[in-house]
Short mmCIF file of C-alpha atoms in Angstrom, two decimals:
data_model
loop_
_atom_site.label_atom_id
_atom_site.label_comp_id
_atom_site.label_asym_id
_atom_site.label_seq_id
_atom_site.Cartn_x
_atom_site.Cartn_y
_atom_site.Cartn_z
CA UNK A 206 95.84 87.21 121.22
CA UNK A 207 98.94 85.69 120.00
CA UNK A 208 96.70 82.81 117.59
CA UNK A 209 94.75 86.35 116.20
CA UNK A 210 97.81 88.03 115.37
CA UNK A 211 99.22 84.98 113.78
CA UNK A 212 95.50 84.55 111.95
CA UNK A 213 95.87 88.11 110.94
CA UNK A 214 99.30 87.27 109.46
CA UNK A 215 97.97 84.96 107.26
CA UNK A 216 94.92 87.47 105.70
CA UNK A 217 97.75 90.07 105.23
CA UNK A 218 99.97 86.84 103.28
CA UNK A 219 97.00 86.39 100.98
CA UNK A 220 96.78 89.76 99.09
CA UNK A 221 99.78 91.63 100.12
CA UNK A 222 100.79 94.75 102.77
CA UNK A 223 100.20 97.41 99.96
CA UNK A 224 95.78 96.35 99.29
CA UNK A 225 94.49 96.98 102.64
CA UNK A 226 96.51 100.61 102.74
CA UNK A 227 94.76 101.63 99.39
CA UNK A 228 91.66 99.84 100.53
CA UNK A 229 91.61 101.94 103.68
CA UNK A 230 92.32 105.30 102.08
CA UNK A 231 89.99 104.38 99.05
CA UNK A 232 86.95 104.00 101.64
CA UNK A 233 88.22 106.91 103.78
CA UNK A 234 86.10 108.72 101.61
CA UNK A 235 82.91 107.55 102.22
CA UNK A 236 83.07 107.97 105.31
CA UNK A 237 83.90 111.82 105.60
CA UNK A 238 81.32 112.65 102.33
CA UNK A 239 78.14 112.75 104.57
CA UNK A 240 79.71 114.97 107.06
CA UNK A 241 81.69 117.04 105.00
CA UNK A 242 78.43 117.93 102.95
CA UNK A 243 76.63 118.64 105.39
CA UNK A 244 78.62 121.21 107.31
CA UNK A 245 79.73 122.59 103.60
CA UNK A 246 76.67 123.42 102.64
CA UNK A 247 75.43 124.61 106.17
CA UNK A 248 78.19 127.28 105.99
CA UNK A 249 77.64 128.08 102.41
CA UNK A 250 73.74 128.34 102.36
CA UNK A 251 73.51 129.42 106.13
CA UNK A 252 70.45 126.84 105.97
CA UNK A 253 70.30 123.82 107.89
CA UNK A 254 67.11 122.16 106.11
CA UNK A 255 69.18 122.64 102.51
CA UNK A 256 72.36 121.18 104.34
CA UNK A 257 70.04 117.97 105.42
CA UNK A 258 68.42 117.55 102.09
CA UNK A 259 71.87 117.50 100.07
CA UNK A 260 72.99 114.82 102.91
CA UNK A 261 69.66 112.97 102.41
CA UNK A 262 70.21 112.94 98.35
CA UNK A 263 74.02 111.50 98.97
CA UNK A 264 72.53 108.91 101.45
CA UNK A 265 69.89 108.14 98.74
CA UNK A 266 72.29 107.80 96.07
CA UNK A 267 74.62 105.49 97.61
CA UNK A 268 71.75 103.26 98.64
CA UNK A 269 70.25 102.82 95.12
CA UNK A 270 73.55 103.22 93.07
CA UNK A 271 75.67 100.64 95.53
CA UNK A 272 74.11 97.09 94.49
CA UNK A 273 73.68 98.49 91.05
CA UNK A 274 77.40 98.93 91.14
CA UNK A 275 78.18 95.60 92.67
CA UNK A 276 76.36 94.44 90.39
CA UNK A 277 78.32 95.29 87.45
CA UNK A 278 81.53 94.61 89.28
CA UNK A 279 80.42 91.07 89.15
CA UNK A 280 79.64 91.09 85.42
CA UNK A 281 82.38 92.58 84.20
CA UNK A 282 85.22 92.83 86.63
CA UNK A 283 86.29 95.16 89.31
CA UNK A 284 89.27 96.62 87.70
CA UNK A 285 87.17 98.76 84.98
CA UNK A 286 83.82 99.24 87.25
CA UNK A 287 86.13 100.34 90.26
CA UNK A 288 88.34 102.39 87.52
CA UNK A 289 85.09 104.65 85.78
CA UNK A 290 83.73 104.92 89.20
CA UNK A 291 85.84 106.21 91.39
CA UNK A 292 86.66 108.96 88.61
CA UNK A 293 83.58 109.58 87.96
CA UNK A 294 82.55 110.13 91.75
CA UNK A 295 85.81 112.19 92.39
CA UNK A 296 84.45 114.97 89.91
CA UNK A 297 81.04 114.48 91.30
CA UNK A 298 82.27 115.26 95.11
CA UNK A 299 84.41 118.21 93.46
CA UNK A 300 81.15 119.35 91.15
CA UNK A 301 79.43 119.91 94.73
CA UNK A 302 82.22 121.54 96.27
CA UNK A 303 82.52 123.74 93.69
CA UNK A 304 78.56 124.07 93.54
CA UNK A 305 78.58 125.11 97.11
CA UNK A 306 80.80 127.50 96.73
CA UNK A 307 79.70 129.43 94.28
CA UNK A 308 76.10 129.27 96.43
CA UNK A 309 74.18 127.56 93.92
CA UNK A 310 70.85 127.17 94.45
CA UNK A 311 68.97 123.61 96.45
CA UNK A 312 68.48 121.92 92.92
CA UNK A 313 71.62 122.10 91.88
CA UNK A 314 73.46 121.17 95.30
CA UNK A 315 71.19 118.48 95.47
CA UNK A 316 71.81 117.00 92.43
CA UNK A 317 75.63 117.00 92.97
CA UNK A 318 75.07 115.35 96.28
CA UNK A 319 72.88 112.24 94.70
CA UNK A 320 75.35 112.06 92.15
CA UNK A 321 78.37 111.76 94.52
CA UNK A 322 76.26 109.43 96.39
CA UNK A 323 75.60 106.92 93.60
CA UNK A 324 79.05 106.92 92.13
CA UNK A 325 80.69 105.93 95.38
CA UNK A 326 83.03 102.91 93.88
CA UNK A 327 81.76 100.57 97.18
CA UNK A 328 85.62 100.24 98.01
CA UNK A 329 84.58 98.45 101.53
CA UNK A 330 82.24 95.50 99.98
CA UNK A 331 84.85 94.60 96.67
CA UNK A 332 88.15 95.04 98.79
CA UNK A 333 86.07 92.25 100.99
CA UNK A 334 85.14 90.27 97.60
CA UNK A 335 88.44 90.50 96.71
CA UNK A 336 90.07 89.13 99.94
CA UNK A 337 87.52 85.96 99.89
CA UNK A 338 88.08 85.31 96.66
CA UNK A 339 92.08 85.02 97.36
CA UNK A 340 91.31 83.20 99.88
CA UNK A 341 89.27 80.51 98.45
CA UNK A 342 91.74 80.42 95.84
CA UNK A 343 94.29 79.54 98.40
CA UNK A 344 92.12 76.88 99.54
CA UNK A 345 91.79 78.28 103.20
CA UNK A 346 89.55 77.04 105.27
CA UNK A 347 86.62 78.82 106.64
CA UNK A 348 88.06 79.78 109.78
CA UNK A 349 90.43 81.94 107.89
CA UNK A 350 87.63 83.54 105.72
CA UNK A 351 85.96 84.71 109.13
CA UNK A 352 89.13 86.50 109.97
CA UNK A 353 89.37 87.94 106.63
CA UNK A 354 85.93 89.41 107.12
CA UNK A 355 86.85 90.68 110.70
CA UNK A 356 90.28 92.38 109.44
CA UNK A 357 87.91 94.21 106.33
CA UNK A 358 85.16 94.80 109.20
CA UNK A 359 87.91 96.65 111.34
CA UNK A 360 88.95 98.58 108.33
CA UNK A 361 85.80 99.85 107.79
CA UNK A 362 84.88 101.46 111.62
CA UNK A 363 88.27 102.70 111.77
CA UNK A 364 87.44 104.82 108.78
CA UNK A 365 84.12 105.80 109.38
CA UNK A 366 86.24 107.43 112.91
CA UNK A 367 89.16 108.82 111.02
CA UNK A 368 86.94 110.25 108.08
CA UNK A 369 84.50 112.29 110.74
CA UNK A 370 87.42 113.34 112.48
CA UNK A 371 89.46 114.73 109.46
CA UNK A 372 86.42 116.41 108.41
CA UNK A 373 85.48 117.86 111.95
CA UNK A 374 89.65 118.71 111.89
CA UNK A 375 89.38 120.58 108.50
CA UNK A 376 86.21 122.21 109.24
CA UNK A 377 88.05 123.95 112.22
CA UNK A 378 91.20 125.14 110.84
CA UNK A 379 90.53 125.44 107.61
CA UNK A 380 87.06 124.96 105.70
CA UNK A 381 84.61 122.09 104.98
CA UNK A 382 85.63 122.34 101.23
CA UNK A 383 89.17 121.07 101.82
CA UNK A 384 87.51 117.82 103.58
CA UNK A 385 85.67 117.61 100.62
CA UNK A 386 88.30 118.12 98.63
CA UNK A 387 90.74 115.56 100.03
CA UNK A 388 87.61 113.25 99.65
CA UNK A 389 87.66 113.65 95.61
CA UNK A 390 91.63 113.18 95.81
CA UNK A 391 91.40 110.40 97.35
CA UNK A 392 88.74 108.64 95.15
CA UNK A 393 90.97 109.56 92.29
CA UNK A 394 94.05 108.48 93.22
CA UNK A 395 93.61 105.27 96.06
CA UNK A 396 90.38 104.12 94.30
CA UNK A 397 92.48 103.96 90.93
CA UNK A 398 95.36 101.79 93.07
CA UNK A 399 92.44 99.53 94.19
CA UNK A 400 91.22 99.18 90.85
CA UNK A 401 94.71 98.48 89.41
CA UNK A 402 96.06 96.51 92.09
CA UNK A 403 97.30 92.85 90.75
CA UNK A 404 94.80 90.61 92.99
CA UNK A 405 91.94 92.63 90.58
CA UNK A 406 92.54 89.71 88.71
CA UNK A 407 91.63 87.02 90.73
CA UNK A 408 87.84 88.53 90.07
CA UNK A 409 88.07 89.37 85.91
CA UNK A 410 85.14 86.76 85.06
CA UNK A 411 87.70 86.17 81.48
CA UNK A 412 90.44 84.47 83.91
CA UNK A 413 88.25 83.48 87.20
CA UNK A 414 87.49 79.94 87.72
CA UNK A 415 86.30 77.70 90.03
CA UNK A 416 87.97 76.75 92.73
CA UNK A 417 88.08 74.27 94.79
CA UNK A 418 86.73 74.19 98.52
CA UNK A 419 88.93 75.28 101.35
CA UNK A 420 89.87 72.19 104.40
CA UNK A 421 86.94 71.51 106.07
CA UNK A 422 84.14 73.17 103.49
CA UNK A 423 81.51 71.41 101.71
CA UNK A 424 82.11 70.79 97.94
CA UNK A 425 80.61 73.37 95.89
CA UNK A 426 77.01 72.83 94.71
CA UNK A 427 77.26 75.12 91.54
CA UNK A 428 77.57 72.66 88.95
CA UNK A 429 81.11 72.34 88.55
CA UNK A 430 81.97 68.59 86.99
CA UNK A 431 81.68 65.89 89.95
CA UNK A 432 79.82 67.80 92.25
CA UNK A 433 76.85 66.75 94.18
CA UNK A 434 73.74 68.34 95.13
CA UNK A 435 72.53 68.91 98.65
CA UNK A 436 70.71 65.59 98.83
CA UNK A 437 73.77 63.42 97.02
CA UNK A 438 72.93 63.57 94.04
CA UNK A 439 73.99 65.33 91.03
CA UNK A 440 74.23 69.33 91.30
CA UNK A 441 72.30 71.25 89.12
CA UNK A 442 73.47 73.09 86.96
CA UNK A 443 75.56 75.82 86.82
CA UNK A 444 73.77 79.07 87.37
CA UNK A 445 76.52 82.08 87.94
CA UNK A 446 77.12 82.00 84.34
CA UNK A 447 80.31 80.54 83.90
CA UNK A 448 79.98 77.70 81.43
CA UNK A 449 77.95 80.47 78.94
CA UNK A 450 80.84 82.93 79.49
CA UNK A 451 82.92 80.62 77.24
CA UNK A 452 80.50 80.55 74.85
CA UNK A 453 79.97 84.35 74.79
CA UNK A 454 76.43 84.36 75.65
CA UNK A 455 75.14 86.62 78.66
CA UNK A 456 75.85 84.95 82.21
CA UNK A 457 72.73 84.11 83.39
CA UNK A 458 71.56 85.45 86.72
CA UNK A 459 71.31 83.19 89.84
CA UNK A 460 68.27 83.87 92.07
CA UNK A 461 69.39 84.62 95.66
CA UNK A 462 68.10 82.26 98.80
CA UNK A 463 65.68 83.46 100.84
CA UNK A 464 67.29 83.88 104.20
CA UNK A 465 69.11 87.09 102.44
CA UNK A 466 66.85 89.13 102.12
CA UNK A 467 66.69 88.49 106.50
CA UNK A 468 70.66 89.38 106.29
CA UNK A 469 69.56 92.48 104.58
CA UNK A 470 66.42 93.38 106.80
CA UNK A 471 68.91 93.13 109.85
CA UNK A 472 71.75 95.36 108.18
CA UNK A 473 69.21 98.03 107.89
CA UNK A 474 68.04 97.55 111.36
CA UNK A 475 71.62 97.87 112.33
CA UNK A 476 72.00 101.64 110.46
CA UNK A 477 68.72 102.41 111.97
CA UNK A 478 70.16 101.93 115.33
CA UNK A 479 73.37 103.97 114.21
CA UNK A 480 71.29 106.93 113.31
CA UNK A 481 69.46 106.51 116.03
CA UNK A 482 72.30 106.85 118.42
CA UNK A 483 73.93 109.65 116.40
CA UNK A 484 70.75 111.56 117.35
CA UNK A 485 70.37 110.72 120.68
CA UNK A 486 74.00 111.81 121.26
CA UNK A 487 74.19 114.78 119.33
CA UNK A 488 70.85 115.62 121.46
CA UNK A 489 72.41 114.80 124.74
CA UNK A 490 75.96 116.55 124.53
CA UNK A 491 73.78 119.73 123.20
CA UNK A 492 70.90 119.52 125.96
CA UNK A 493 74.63 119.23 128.16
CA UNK A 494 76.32 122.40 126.69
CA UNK A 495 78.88 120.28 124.67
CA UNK A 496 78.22 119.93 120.74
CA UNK A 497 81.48 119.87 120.69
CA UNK A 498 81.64 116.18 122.25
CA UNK A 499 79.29 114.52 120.10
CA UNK A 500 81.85 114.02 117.46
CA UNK A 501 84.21 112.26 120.15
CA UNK A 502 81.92 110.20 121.93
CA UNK A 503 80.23 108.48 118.52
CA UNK A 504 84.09 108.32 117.75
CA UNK A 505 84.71 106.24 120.94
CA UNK A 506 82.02 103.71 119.90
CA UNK A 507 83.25 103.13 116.51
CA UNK A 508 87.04 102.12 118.22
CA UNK A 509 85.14 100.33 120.68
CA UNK A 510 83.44 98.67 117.67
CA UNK A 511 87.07 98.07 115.88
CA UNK A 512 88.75 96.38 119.19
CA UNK A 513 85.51 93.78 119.11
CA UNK A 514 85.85 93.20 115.33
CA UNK A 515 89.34 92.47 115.58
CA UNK A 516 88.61 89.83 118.46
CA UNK A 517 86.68 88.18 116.90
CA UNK A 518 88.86 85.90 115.29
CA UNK A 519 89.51 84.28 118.55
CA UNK A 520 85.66 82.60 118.92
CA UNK A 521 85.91 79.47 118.28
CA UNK A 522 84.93 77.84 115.20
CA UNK A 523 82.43 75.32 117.07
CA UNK A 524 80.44 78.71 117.96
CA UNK A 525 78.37 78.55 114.11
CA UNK A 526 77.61 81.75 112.58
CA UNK A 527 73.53 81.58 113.01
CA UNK A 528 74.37 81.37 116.64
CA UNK A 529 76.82 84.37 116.65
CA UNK A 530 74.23 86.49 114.90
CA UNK A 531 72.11 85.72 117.28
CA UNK A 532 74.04 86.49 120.13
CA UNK A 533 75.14 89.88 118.82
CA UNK A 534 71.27 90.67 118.11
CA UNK A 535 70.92 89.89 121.66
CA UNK A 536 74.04 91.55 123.21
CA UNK A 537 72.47 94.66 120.87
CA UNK A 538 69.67 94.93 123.03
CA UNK A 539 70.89 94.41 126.25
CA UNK A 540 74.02 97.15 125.76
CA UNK A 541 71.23 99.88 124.05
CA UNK A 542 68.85 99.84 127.25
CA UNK A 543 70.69 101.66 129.65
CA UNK A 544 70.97 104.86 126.50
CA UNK A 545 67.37 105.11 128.05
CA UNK A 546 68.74 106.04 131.53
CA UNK A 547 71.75 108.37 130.66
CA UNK A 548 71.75 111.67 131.73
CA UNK A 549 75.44 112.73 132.16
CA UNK A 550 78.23 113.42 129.84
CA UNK A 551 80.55 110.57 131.24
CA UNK A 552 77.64 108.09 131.67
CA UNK A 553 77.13 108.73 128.09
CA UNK A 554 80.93 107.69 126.83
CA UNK A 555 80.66 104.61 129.19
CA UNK A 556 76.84 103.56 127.77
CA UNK A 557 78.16 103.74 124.14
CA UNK A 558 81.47 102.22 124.36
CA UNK A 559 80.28 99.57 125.97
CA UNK A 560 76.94 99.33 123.48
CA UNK A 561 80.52 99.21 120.67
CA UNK A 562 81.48 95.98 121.40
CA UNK A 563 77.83 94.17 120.13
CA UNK A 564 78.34 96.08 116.56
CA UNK A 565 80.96 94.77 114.73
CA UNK A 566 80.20 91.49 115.60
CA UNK A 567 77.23 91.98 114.14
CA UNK A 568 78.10 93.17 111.26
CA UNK A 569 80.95 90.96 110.52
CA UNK A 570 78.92 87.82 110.94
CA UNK A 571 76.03 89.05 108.45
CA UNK A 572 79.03 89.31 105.94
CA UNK A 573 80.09 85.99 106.96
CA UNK A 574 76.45 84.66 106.53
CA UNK A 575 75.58 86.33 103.07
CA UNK A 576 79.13 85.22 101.83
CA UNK A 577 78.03 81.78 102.52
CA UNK A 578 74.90 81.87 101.00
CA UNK A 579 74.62 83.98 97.61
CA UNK A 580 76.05 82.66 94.61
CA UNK A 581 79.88 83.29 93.69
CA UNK A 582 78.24 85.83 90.41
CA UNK A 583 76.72 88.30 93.00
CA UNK A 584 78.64 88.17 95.79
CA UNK A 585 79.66 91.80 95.36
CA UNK A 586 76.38 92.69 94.73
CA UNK A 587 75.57 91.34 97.79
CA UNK A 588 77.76 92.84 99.69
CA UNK A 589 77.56 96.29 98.47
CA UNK A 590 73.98 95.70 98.91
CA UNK A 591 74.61 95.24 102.65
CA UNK A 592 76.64 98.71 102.87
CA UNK A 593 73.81 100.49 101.28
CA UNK A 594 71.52 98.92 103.73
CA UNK A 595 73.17 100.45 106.30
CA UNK A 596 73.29 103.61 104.79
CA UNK A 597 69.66 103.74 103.82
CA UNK A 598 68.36 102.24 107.14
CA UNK A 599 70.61 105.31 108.95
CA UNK A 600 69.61 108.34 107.19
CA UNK A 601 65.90 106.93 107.34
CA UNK A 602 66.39 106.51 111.29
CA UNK A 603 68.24 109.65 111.75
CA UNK A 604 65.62 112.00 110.10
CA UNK A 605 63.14 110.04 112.39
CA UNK A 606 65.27 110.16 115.55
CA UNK A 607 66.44 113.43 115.14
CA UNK A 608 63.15 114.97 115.07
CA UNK A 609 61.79 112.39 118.08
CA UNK A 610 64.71 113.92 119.91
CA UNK A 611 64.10 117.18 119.03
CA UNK A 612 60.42 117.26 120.28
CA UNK A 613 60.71 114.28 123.62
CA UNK A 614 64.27 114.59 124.42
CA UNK A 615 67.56 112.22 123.62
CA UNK A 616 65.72 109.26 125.48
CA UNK A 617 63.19 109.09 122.02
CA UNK A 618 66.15 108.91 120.01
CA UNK A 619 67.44 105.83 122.11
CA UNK A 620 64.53 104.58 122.10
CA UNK A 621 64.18 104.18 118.75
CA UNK A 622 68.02 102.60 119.00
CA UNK A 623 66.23 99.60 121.06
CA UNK A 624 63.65 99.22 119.19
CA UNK A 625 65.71 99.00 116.21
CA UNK A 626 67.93 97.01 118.45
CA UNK A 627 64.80 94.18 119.34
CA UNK A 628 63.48 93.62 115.60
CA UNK A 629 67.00 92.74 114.93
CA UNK A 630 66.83 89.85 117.25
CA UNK A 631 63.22 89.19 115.71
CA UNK A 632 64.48 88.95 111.90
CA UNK A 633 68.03 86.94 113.63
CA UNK A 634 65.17 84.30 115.26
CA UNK A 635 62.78 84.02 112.68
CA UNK A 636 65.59 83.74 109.33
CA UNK A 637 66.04 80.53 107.75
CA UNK A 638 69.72 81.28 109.04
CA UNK A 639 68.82 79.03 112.43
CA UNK A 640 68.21 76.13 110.33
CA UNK A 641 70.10 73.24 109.47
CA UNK A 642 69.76 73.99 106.07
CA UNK A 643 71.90 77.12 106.48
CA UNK A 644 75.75 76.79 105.54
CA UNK A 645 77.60 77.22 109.01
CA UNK A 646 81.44 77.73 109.62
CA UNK A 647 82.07 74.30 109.85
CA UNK A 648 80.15 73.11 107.09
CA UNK A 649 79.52 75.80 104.00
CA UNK A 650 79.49 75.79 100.42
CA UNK A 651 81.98 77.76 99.36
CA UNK A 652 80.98 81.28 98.13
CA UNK A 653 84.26 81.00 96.28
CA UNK A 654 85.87 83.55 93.54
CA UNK A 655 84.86 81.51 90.04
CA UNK A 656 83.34 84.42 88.44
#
């Protein structure tokens, strides 16, 4: 524990104490928007179905307007992208509290609710472009860049159980509108520290350049001068448009690998289990007598999930990262099965704290994976593609689930949590990611900042 701590020391040295607090708080609101929407406009409307369709059109938003907003975060910078959207999102989330309110009618709700979705400024995937980039800069090695990815991991399931639970908190004493409201303040006033913060710099493609590899990394293969290709020989040219950025022609667009789209497909997978579970619980603890518990025991997973994020950064670096996905693919599986069996409220806390411990792994090392692999120009693209994936695979699963549940019982909903759980091991097994051709931990390109 002592060599994680000290490991954790050194991610905290390379951007400061004050960008992981406005990180945290910036992407607090994602996590309590879904939520807080849908028990807003279930009180409001008195209608369940419109609640689910405004949550459905924020789900749907985020999924399309996250890469697209990567995207241009890459092209242009994160300061100004992160600046106009988490404004613009902030009166979008206020627009539907103030729409739901006044009881206007489905159209309108849902239209507020895609356009919150879609403006979310993807604080998660840019605070962890940020932190590799200042890392590569600093020339760590890619050890260090695993633990930067597990400390950004841990950020992000210990909001998405402080954001339920300030929603569920608000909803009780107060009203789902404050939630919501808190949301919009937040957005405005930590997603505007993010996007001001100094290390926004390090990513401006006008000052970014290439850096060189970290101890123990392979020397880039982008086309920067005295590089060599994969075979020896000379690197091709540069592709993430940085020589044409000089020259004030449009950075060209570098074509992704293959094995991300797998990275992607298993992302989804991985939100399809989530919603799956979410149903399955919320199923159980009613079918119990105890809605009320539902909220705490998917809240016990996600710290469960947080404690084995955080741990990670003691495997060892031998252990690549195609083998770690494919051990947390396979420790998915084995820790969903016995969801099939559970019938009691305490069997139910054990079966998903324990299931906890194969998800942030999981997700962690897909980060690490697509870091590796995409070119330095998308990386945030890439990563905010991953978040969305996750998003879209869980509201897909959950309106599935949910109604499995609804009409076999909780174990549908877990089942579909397995399955989900098995074609993630299938897409971990059949990826390019288990060849030799695939970057590992001990012997990657560098995905480094030189935008």
């Amino acid at each position: 524990m002592t060599a994680a701590m000290a490991a954790y020391r050194r991610v905290l040295a390379l951007s400061g104490p004050l960008l992981p607090v406005v990180s945290f708080l910036g992407r607090l609101p994602t996590a309590m928007c879904q939520l807080g929407s849908l028990l807003l406009v279930a009180r409001t409307s008195g209608s369940l179905a419109t609640a689910g369709l405004v949550g459905g059109a924020l789900a749907a938003g985020q999924t399309v307007g996250g890469p697209l907003l990567g995207r241009l975060a890459d092209r242009h910078g994160q300061r100004t992208v992160v600046l106009a959207a988490c404004w613009f999102d902030a009166l979008a989330v206020a627009a539907l509290v103030a729409a739901a309110l006044a009881r206007a009618g489905t159209p309108a709700l849902a239209l507020a609710g895609l356009l919150a979705g879609a403006g979310v400024p993807q604080i998660g995937p840019l605070a962890r472009t940020r932190l590799v980039a200042l890392a590569r800069r600093a020339r760590a090695d890619d050890r260090l860049i695993n633990t930067a990815l597990s400390f950004e991991g841990t950020l992000d399931e210990l909001s998405f159980v402080l954001g339920p639970a300030l929603v569920g908190l608000s909803a009780t004493v107060a009203h789902p509108a404050v939630a919501l409201s808190l949301a919009a303040l937040l957005l405005a006033v930590c997603g505007s520290a993010f996007a001001l913060h100094r290390t926004a710099a390090v990513l401006h493609p006008s000052v970014a350049a290439p850096h060189p590899p970290g101890p123990g990394t392979a020397p880039p293969t982008s086309g920067a001068p005295g590089t060599t290709g994969p075979a020896g020989g000379p690197a091709a040219p540069a592709t993430d448009g940085r020589r044409d950025r000089g020259r004030g022609a449009r950075p060209a667009r570098a074509r992704m690998p293959r094995a991300v789209h797998g990275l992607r497909a298993s992302m989804a997978l991985q939100g399809a289990l989530f919603g799956a579970c979410q149903a399955g619980i919320t199923a159980l603890t009613e079918r119990l007598h105890q809605p009320a518990q539902a909220g705490l025991v998917y809240a016990a997973m996600g710290v469960m999930s947080a404690v084995a994020g955080v741990l990670l950064a003691l495997v060892p670096a031998r252990i690549t990262l195609p083998a770690r996905w494919r051990t947390a693919a396979a420790a998915l599986i084995v820790l969903s099965v016995p969801l099939l069996f559970v019938r009691s409220l305490g069997a139910l806390y054990l079966a998903v704290v324990v299931l906890g411990v194969a998800f942030a792994p999981h997700l962690i090392t897909v980060f690490g994976l697509t870091e590796r692999l995409v070119p330095a120009g998308r990386l945030a693209e890439s990563m905010a593609f991953l978040t969305s994936a996750v998003v879209g695979g869980q509201a897909l699963s959950l309106a599935v689930s949910g109604r499995l549940a609804e009409a076999h019982g909780p174990s549908a909903a877990f089942a579909v949590a397995v399955g989900a759980a098995v074609l993630v091991l299938a897409v971990a097994l059949g990826s390019p990611a288990r060849r030799p051709a695939l970057p590992t931990p001990a012997a990657a390109a560098p995905a480094g900042s030189g935008r």
